[in-house]
Short mmCIF file of C-alpha atoms in Angstrom, two decimals:
data_model
loop_
_atom_site.label_atom_id
_atom_site.label_comp_id
_atom_site.label_asym_id
_atom_site.label_seq_id
_atom_site.Cartn_x
_atom_site.Cartn_y
_atom_site.Cartn_z
CA UNK F 25 3.65 66.27 46.09
CA UNK F 26 5.06 64.14 48.92
CA UNK F 27 7.25 61.16 48.21
CA UNK F 28 5.37 58.01 47.27
CA UNK F 29 4.38 55.81 50.19
CA UNK F 30 6.50 52.69 50.54
CA UNK F 31 4.65 49.52 49.69
CA UNK F 32 4.22 46.82 52.30
CA UNK F 33 5.70 43.40 51.80
CA UNK F 34 3.35 41.31 49.65
CA UNK F 35 1.98 38.01 50.75
CA UNK F 36 3.81 35.48 48.64
CA UNK F 37 1.06 32.95 49.32
CA UNK F 38 -1.36 35.22 47.45
CA UNK F 39 -1.62 34.52 43.69
CA UNK F 40 -1.51 38.19 42.68
CA UNK F 41 -0.18 40.84 45.04
CA UNK F 42 -1.58 44.36 44.97
CA UNK F 43 -0.17 46.58 42.24
CA UNK F 44 2.37 49.09 43.57
CA UNK F 45 1.85 52.83 43.47
CA UNK F 46 3.01 54.66 40.35
CA UNK F 47 4.96 57.86 39.95
CA UNK F 48 3.03 59.32 36.99
CA UNK F 49 5.62 61.98 36.20
CA UNK F 50 8.31 59.32 35.81
CA UNK F 51 6.03 57.26 33.59
CA UNK F 52 5.56 60.31 31.37
CA UNK F 53 9.30 60.95 31.38
CA UNK F 54 9.86 57.39 30.16
CA UNK F 55 7.49 58.06 27.26
CA UNK F 56 9.35 61.21 26.21
CA UNK F 57 12.66 59.33 26.44
CA UNK F 58 11.34 56.55 24.20
CA UNK F 59 10.48 59.07 21.47
CA UNK F 60 13.93 60.60 21.84
CA UNK F 61 15.43 57.18 21.08
CA UNK F 62 13.13 56.78 18.07
CA UNK F 63 14.25 60.15 16.72
CA UNK F 64 17.90 59.18 17.27
CA UNK F 65 17.55 55.95 15.30
CA UNK F 66 15.75 57.78 12.52
CA UNK F 67 18.71 60.13 12.28
CA UNK F 68 20.96 57.11 11.76
CA UNK F 69 18.64 55.79 9.04
CA UNK F 70 16.11 57.66 6.89
CA UNK F 71 16.98 61.04 8.42
CA UNK F 72 20.60 60.87 7.26
CA UNK F 73 21.41 64.06 5.42
CA UNK F 74 18.23 65.81 6.57
CA UNK F 75 19.11 69.10 8.23
CA UNK F 76 17.48 69.46 11.64
CA UNK F 77 19.04 72.78 12.51
CA UNK F 78 19.32 73.43 16.23
CA UNK F 79 17.72 70.06 17.00
CA UNK F 80 20.38 68.03 15.17
CA UNK F 81 22.80 67.83 18.10
CA UNK F 82 20.06 66.84 20.54
CA UNK F 83 18.70 64.12 18.26
CA UNK F 84 22.23 62.87 17.60
CA UNK F 85 22.67 62.38 21.34
CA UNK F 86 19.40 60.47 21.71
CA UNK F 87 21.33 57.44 22.99
CA UNK F 88 21.58 59.39 26.26
CA UNK F 89 17.89 58.64 26.81
CA UNK F 90 18.88 55.01 27.45
CA UNK F 91 21.03 56.12 30.39
CA UNK F 92 17.97 57.97 31.64
CA UNK F 93 16.03 54.69 31.31
CA UNK F 94 18.62 52.89 33.45
CA UNK F 95 18.56 55.52 36.21
CA UNK F 96 14.75 55.57 36.08
CA UNK F 97 14.65 51.79 36.37
CA UNK F 98 16.91 51.73 39.43
CA UNK F 99 14.88 54.49 41.08
CA UNK F 100 11.45 52.95 40.43
CA UNK F 101 12.54 49.42 41.37
CA UNK F 102 13.94 50.81 44.62
CA UNK F 103 10.71 52.69 45.27
CA UNK F 104 8.55 49.61 44.69
CA UNK F 105 10.73 46.69 45.77
CA UNK F 106 13.55 48.26 47.76
CA UNK F 107 11.87 47.68 51.16
CA UNK F 108 11.99 43.93 50.49
CA UNK F 109 15.80 43.91 50.51
CA UNK F 110 16.87 46.74 52.83
CA UNK F 111 18.19 44.45 55.56
CA UNK F 112 18.40 40.97 54.04
CA UNK F 113 17.50 38.99 50.93
CA UNK F 114 14.58 36.65 51.67
CA UNK F 115 14.77 33.92 48.99
CA UNK F 116 11.02 33.86 48.37
CA UNK F 117 10.87 37.63 47.87
CA UNK F 118 13.92 37.49 45.59
CA UNK F 119 12.16 34.82 43.54
CA UNK F 120 8.97 36.89 43.49
CA UNK F 121 10.87 39.95 42.34
CA UNK F 122 12.56 38.01 39.54
CA UNK F 123 9.22 36.58 38.39
CA UNK F 124 7.79 40.07 38.14
CA UNK F 125 10.76 41.41 36.20
CA UNK F 126 10.76 38.49 33.77
CA UNK F 127 7.02 38.97 33.28
CA UNK F 128 7.67 42.65 32.58
CA UNK F 129 10.61 42.28 30.20
CA UNK F 130 10.49 38.93 28.45
CA UNK F 131 7.13 38.39 26.63
CA UNK F 132 7.23 41.50 24.47
CA UNK F 133 10.95 41.05 23.85
CA UNK F 134 10.29 37.54 22.53
CA UNK F 135 7.48 38.73 20.24
CA UNK F 136 9.63 41.58 18.87
CA UNK F 137 12.47 39.11 18.30
CA UNK F 138 10.16 36.77 16.39
CA UNK F 139 8.89 39.68 14.28
CA UNK F 140 12.39 40.81 13.38
CA UNK F 141 13.51 37.29 12.45
CA UNK F 142 10.34 36.55 10.46
CA UNK F 143 10.53 39.77 8.42
CA UNK F 144 14.30 39.88 8.01
CA UNK F 145 14.37 43.34 9.58
CA UNK F 146 17.56 42.59 11.52
CA UNK F 147 19.89 43.49 8.62
CA UNK F 148 22.19 40.51 9.34
CA UNK F 149 23.44 38.10 6.71
CA UNK F 150 22.12 35.19 8.73
CA UNK F 151 20.92 34.40 12.24
CA UNK F 152 22.56 31.41 13.88
CA UNK F 153 20.70 29.21 16.31
CA UNK F 154 23.24 30.19 18.97
CA UNK F 155 22.48 33.89 18.51
CA UNK F 156 18.75 33.25 18.43
CA UNK F 157 18.94 31.22 21.67
CA UNK F 158 20.98 33.92 23.40
CA UNK F 159 18.49 36.57 22.29
CA UNK F 160 15.48 34.47 23.29
CA UNK F 161 17.03 34.01 26.75
CA UNK F 162 17.74 37.78 26.94
CA UNK F 163 21.44 37.26 27.66
CA UNK F 164 22.81 38.47 24.31
CA UNK F 165 24.13 41.81 25.59
CA UNK F 166 26.09 40.16 28.39
CA UNK F 167 28.75 39.31 25.80
CA UNK F 168 27.85 36.09 23.92
CA UNK F 169 26.00 37.41 20.86
CA UNK F 170 24.61 40.19 18.72
CA UNK F 171 21.25 41.78 19.46
CA UNK F 172 19.04 40.62 16.59
CA UNK F 173 16.49 43.33 17.40
CA UNK F 174 19.04 46.09 17.85
CA UNK F 175 17.39 48.05 20.70
CA UNK F 176 16.88 44.87 22.74
CA UNK F 177 20.44 45.07 24.02
CA UNK F 178 19.19 47.31 26.82
CA UNK F 179 16.39 44.88 27.75
CA UNK F 180 19.06 42.20 28.04
CA UNK F 181 21.15 44.34 30.38
CA UNK F 182 18.03 45.20 32.40
CA UNK F 183 17.50 41.47 32.88
CA UNK F 184 21.03 41.17 34.29
CA UNK F 185 20.32 44.12 36.59
CA UNK F 186 17.16 42.33 37.77
CA UNK F 187 19.15 39.24 38.70
CA UNK F 188 21.53 41.39 40.74
CA UNK F 189 18.97 43.85 42.09
CA UNK F 190 18.36 42.25 45.52
CA UNK F 191 22.10 42.40 46.27
CA UNK F 192 22.41 45.92 44.85
CA UNK F 193 19.42 47.10 46.89
CA UNK F 194 20.88 45.56 50.05
CA UNK F 195 24.15 47.36 49.38
CA UNK F 196 22.62 50.78 48.69
CA UNK F 197 19.61 50.81 51.01
CA UNK F 198 21.16 48.91 53.88
CA UNK F 199 23.67 51.54 54.99
CA UNK F 200 25.06 54.95 54.14
CA UNK F 201 28.52 53.46 53.61
CA UNK F 202 26.99 50.98 51.17
CA UNK F 203 25.42 53.82 49.18
CA UNK F 204 28.79 55.57 48.96
CA UNK F 205 30.40 52.32 47.84
CA UNK F 206 27.67 51.92 45.22
CA UNK F 207 28.44 55.35 43.74
CA UNK F 208 32.13 54.42 43.60
CA UNK F 209 31.22 51.14 41.90
CA UNK F 210 29.00 52.95 39.38
CA UNK F 211 31.82 55.37 38.59
CA UNK F 212 34.21 52.46 38.13
CA UNK F 213 31.83 50.59 35.81
CA UNK F 214 31.28 53.68 33.68
CA UNK F 215 35.01 54.39 33.55
CA UNK F 216 35.82 50.87 32.38
CA UNK F 217 33.00 50.93 29.82
CA UNK F 218 33.94 54.33 28.42
CA UNK F 219 37.65 53.58 28.21
CA UNK F 220 37.37 50.09 26.70
CA UNK F 221 34.53 50.67 24.23
CA UNK F 222 35.66 50.91 20.59
CA UNK F 223 36.02 54.37 19.12
CA UNK F 224 34.43 54.99 15.74
CA UNK F 225 31.86 56.83 13.68
CA UNK F 226 29.01 54.86 15.23
CA UNK F 227 29.90 56.08 18.71
CA UNK F 228 28.56 59.60 19.12
CA UNK F 229 29.73 60.24 22.68
CA UNK F 230 31.55 58.55 25.56
CA UNK F 231 28.35 56.89 26.83
CA UNK F 232 27.21 55.58 23.42
CA UNK F 233 28.12 52.01 24.40
CA UNK F 234 26.02 49.16 23.00
CA UNK F 235 28.51 46.95 21.15
CA UNK F 236 28.00 43.25 20.43
CA UNK F 237 30.11 40.48 21.96
CA UNK F 238 31.03 42.67 24.91
CA UNK F 239 29.83 43.09 28.51
CA UNK F 240 30.49 46.84 28.44
CA UNK F 241 26.86 47.71 27.69
CA UNK F 242 25.90 45.73 30.80
CA UNK F 243 28.35 47.83 32.83
CA UNK F 244 26.57 50.93 31.52
CA UNK F 245 23.21 49.56 32.66
CA UNK F 246 24.43 48.46 36.10
CA UNK F 247 25.98 51.87 36.70
CA UNK F 248 22.67 53.59 35.91
CA UNK F 249 20.76 51.16 38.11
CA UNK F 250 23.07 51.89 41.04
CA UNK F 251 22.73 55.65 40.52
CA UNK F 252 18.95 55.28 40.47
CA UNK F 253 19.03 53.28 43.69
CA UNK F 254 21.11 55.96 45.39
CA UNK F 255 18.72 58.63 44.10
CA UNK F 256 15.82 56.77 45.73
CA UNK F 257 17.75 56.56 48.99
CA UNK F 258 17.82 60.38 48.90
CA UNK F 259 14.09 60.74 48.17
CA UNK F 260 13.30 62.25 51.57
CA UNK F 261 15.49 65.27 50.78
CA UNK F 262 13.11 67.74 49.16
CA UNK F 263 14.63 69.53 46.17
CA UNK F 264 13.72 73.12 45.21
CA UNK F 265 10.81 73.32 42.76
CA UNK F 266 13.12 74.70 40.07
CA UNK F 267 15.43 71.66 40.22
CA UNK F 268 13.71 69.63 37.49
CA UNK F 269 13.54 72.33 34.77
CA UNK F 270 17.03 73.57 35.64
CA UNK F 271 18.53 70.06 35.44
CA UNK F 272 16.67 69.30 32.19
CA UNK F 273 17.80 72.55 30.56
CA UNK F 274 21.38 72.01 31.74
CA UNK F 275 21.38 68.48 30.31
CA UNK F 276 20.05 69.65 26.95
CA UNK F 277 22.58 72.48 26.91
CA UNK F 278 25.49 70.11 27.45
CA UNK F 279 24.34 67.83 24.64
CA UNK F 280 23.43 70.69 22.30
CA UNK F 281 26.87 72.25 22.78
CA UNK F 282 28.58 68.97 21.91
CA UNK F 283 30.24 68.66 25.31
CA UNK F 284 31.04 65.18 26.69
CA UNK F 285 27.83 63.49 27.76
CA UNK F 286 29.47 62.44 31.03
CA UNK F 287 29.13 66.06 32.17
CA UNK F 288 25.34 65.68 32.06
CA UNK F 289 25.24 62.26 33.69
CA UNK F 290 25.13 63.55 37.31
CA UNK F 291 22.02 65.54 36.34
CA UNK F 292 20.00 62.40 35.56
CA UNK F 293 19.30 61.43 39.20
CA UNK F 294 18.42 65.06 39.94
CA UNK F 295 15.88 65.06 37.11
CA UNK F 296 14.34 61.78 38.24
CA UNK F 297 14.18 62.69 41.92
CA UNK F 298 12.84 66.20 41.30
CA UNK F 299 10.12 64.97 38.94
CA UNK F 300 9.13 62.25 41.36
CA UNK F 301 8.64 64.86 44.07
CA UNK F 302 6.34 66.45 41.57
CA UNK F 303 5.92 70.20 41.46
CA UNK F 304 5.75 72.73 38.64
CA UNK F 305 4.72 72.94 35.00
CA UNK F 306 7.07 70.19 33.78
CA UNK F 307 5.56 67.72 36.21
CA UNK F 308 2.01 68.69 35.22
CA UNK F 309 2.85 68.22 31.53
CA UNK F 310 4.43 64.80 32.13
CA UNK F 311 1.40 63.62 34.09
CA UNK F 312 -1.07 64.74 31.42
CA UNK F 313 -3.08 62.02 29.73
CA UNK F 314 -1.33 61.80 26.32
CA UNK F 315 2.21 61.99 27.72
CA UNK F 316 1.43 59.50 30.47
CA UNK F 317 0.01 57.15 27.82
CA UNK F 318 3.30 57.40 25.94
CA UNK F 319 5.01 56.26 29.11
CA UNK F 320 2.69 53.29 29.45
CA UNK F 321 3.57 52.31 25.86
CA UNK F 322 7.27 53.18 26.18
CA UNK F 323 8.62 49.61 26.35
CA UNK F 324 6.53 48.60 23.32
CA UNK F 325 7.61 51.73 21.45
CA UNK F 326 11.23 51.00 22.27
CA UNK F 327 11.20 47.37 21.16
CA UNK F 328 8.93 47.69 18.13
CA UNK F 329 10.15 50.90 16.50
CA UNK F 330 13.34 49.48 14.97
CA UNK F 331 11.72 46.76 12.83
CA UNK F 332 9.10 49.30 11.76
CA UNK F 333 11.92 51.68 10.83
CA UNK F 334 13.58 49.03 8.65
CA UNK F 335 10.37 47.91 6.99
CA UNK F 336 8.74 51.30 6.44
CA UNK F 337 8.95 52.46 2.77
CA UNK F 338 10.56 55.85 3.38
CA UNK F 339 12.12 55.79 -0.10
CA UNK F 340 8.74 55.77 -1.80
CA UNK F 341 7.42 59.01 -0.38
CA UNK F 342 8.63 62.49 0.58
CA UNK F 343 10.18 62.68 4.00
CA UNK F 344 7.63 65.20 5.24
CA UNK F 345 4.87 62.69 4.48
CA UNK F 346 6.72 59.58 5.66
CA UNK F 347 7.66 60.88 9.10
CA UNK F 348 4.13 61.35 10.54
CA UNK F 349 2.97 58.11 8.94
CA UNK F 350 5.89 56.21 10.48
CA UNK F 351 5.29 57.69 13.93
CA UNK F 352 1.58 56.86 13.67
CA UNK F 353 2.49 53.30 12.68
CA UNK F 354 4.88 52.93 15.62
CA UNK F 355 2.26 54.17 18.09
CA UNK F 356 -0.40 51.90 16.57
CA UNK F 357 1.85 48.83 16.66
CA UNK F 358 3.01 49.67 20.19
CA UNK F 359 -0.58 50.08 21.39
CA UNK F 360 -1.58 46.77 19.80
CA UNK F 361 1.45 44.99 21.28
CA UNK F 362 0.78 46.46 24.71
CA UNK F 363 -2.87 45.43 24.78
CA UNK F 364 -2.61 42.05 23.05
CA UNK F 365 0.82 40.84 24.21
CA UNK F 366 2.49 42.84 26.95
CA UNK F 367 -0.32 43.32 29.44
CA UNK F 368 -1.99 39.87 29.32
CA UNK F 369 1.30 37.98 29.12
CA UNK F 370 2.66 39.90 32.09
CA UNK F 371 -0.42 39.08 34.16
CA UNK F 372 -0.33 35.41 33.16
CA UNK F 373 3.37 34.94 33.90
CA UNK F 374 3.11 36.78 37.21
CA UNK F 375 0.15 34.67 38.26
CA UNK F 376 1.81 31.39 37.29
CA UNK F 377 5.15 32.29 38.88
CA UNK F 378 3.62 33.54 42.10
CA UNK F 379 1.53 30.39 42.43
CA UNK F 380 4.65 28.27 42.07
CA UNK F 381 6.46 30.33 44.72
CA UNK F 382 3.45 30.12 47.04
CA UNK F 383 3.39 26.33 46.65
CA UNK F 384 7.01 25.95 47.76
CA UNK F 385 7.36 25.51 51.48
CA UNK F 386 9.58 28.09 53.20
#
């Protein structure tokens, strides 16, 4: 499948611009990654002590799926919005981009935050107004607070990446030297994050960096975003059709063998780029209806699964019965949240923001 066609610059004076093209394989990949994170968090909670055999090591390294999310995000944002900022940063397009990212990230995050606070599913002794405000503003993972809904730390760092994206895109897409500098910057951010992050039982690999009151998780996100941007810059280089399965198997082998996750990190952009180019059985499976639907629901699954995990009565039933019921509950809640909250709120915020931008004279 040829690389996706670059979108044309939208008319900012139009209330709603045309929806960009989608890379269905990458949407499906996002869905699989979201379930990997769910399995990882279950291993830290109700799955503790449950023998998973050969799958134990892979589930234990499920945090690595978040790095895949970051690389995916940089790649897809570059595919859709990169042409806006290749040569300069038009203020109106930067504002339009930020409106779209806020509309994508913020509404469901706020609803999940309210659910966690209302049900007490955060596991904290108390929630201060300062922490709640930082979480509501999606800046908690930049350093000032805890993440009340634990997985939302990555949404917070994605928001920071959105604020910086026009400048990052200009750096990476504007020149070959800029792309090389971006890779050096990504390596530096990861090095600082890995070296300065606390070492302990809750850190299952060098890249398992999510700690509160620290900007290191944001460094992890920005590094992945830069790598994704560079991968998009290389999208015209056609990879062999075996690249995706080979890179996926190599990644799983590294994690299964207990080797440092950093060894698998360079494979993430290969996986994303190869799947985007779209050939072979893996691509066909990821674009199938059920897997693609998981990708559509992935953000809702990611944000809603943790409160469901805390509230679900695993102790009252055998594990073999609780697991499928919990997964069914997560998918049902995610579907409801996507239809009732995420999709309409995104459309409403985009429409309102784009009308405001259109009303401002250049």
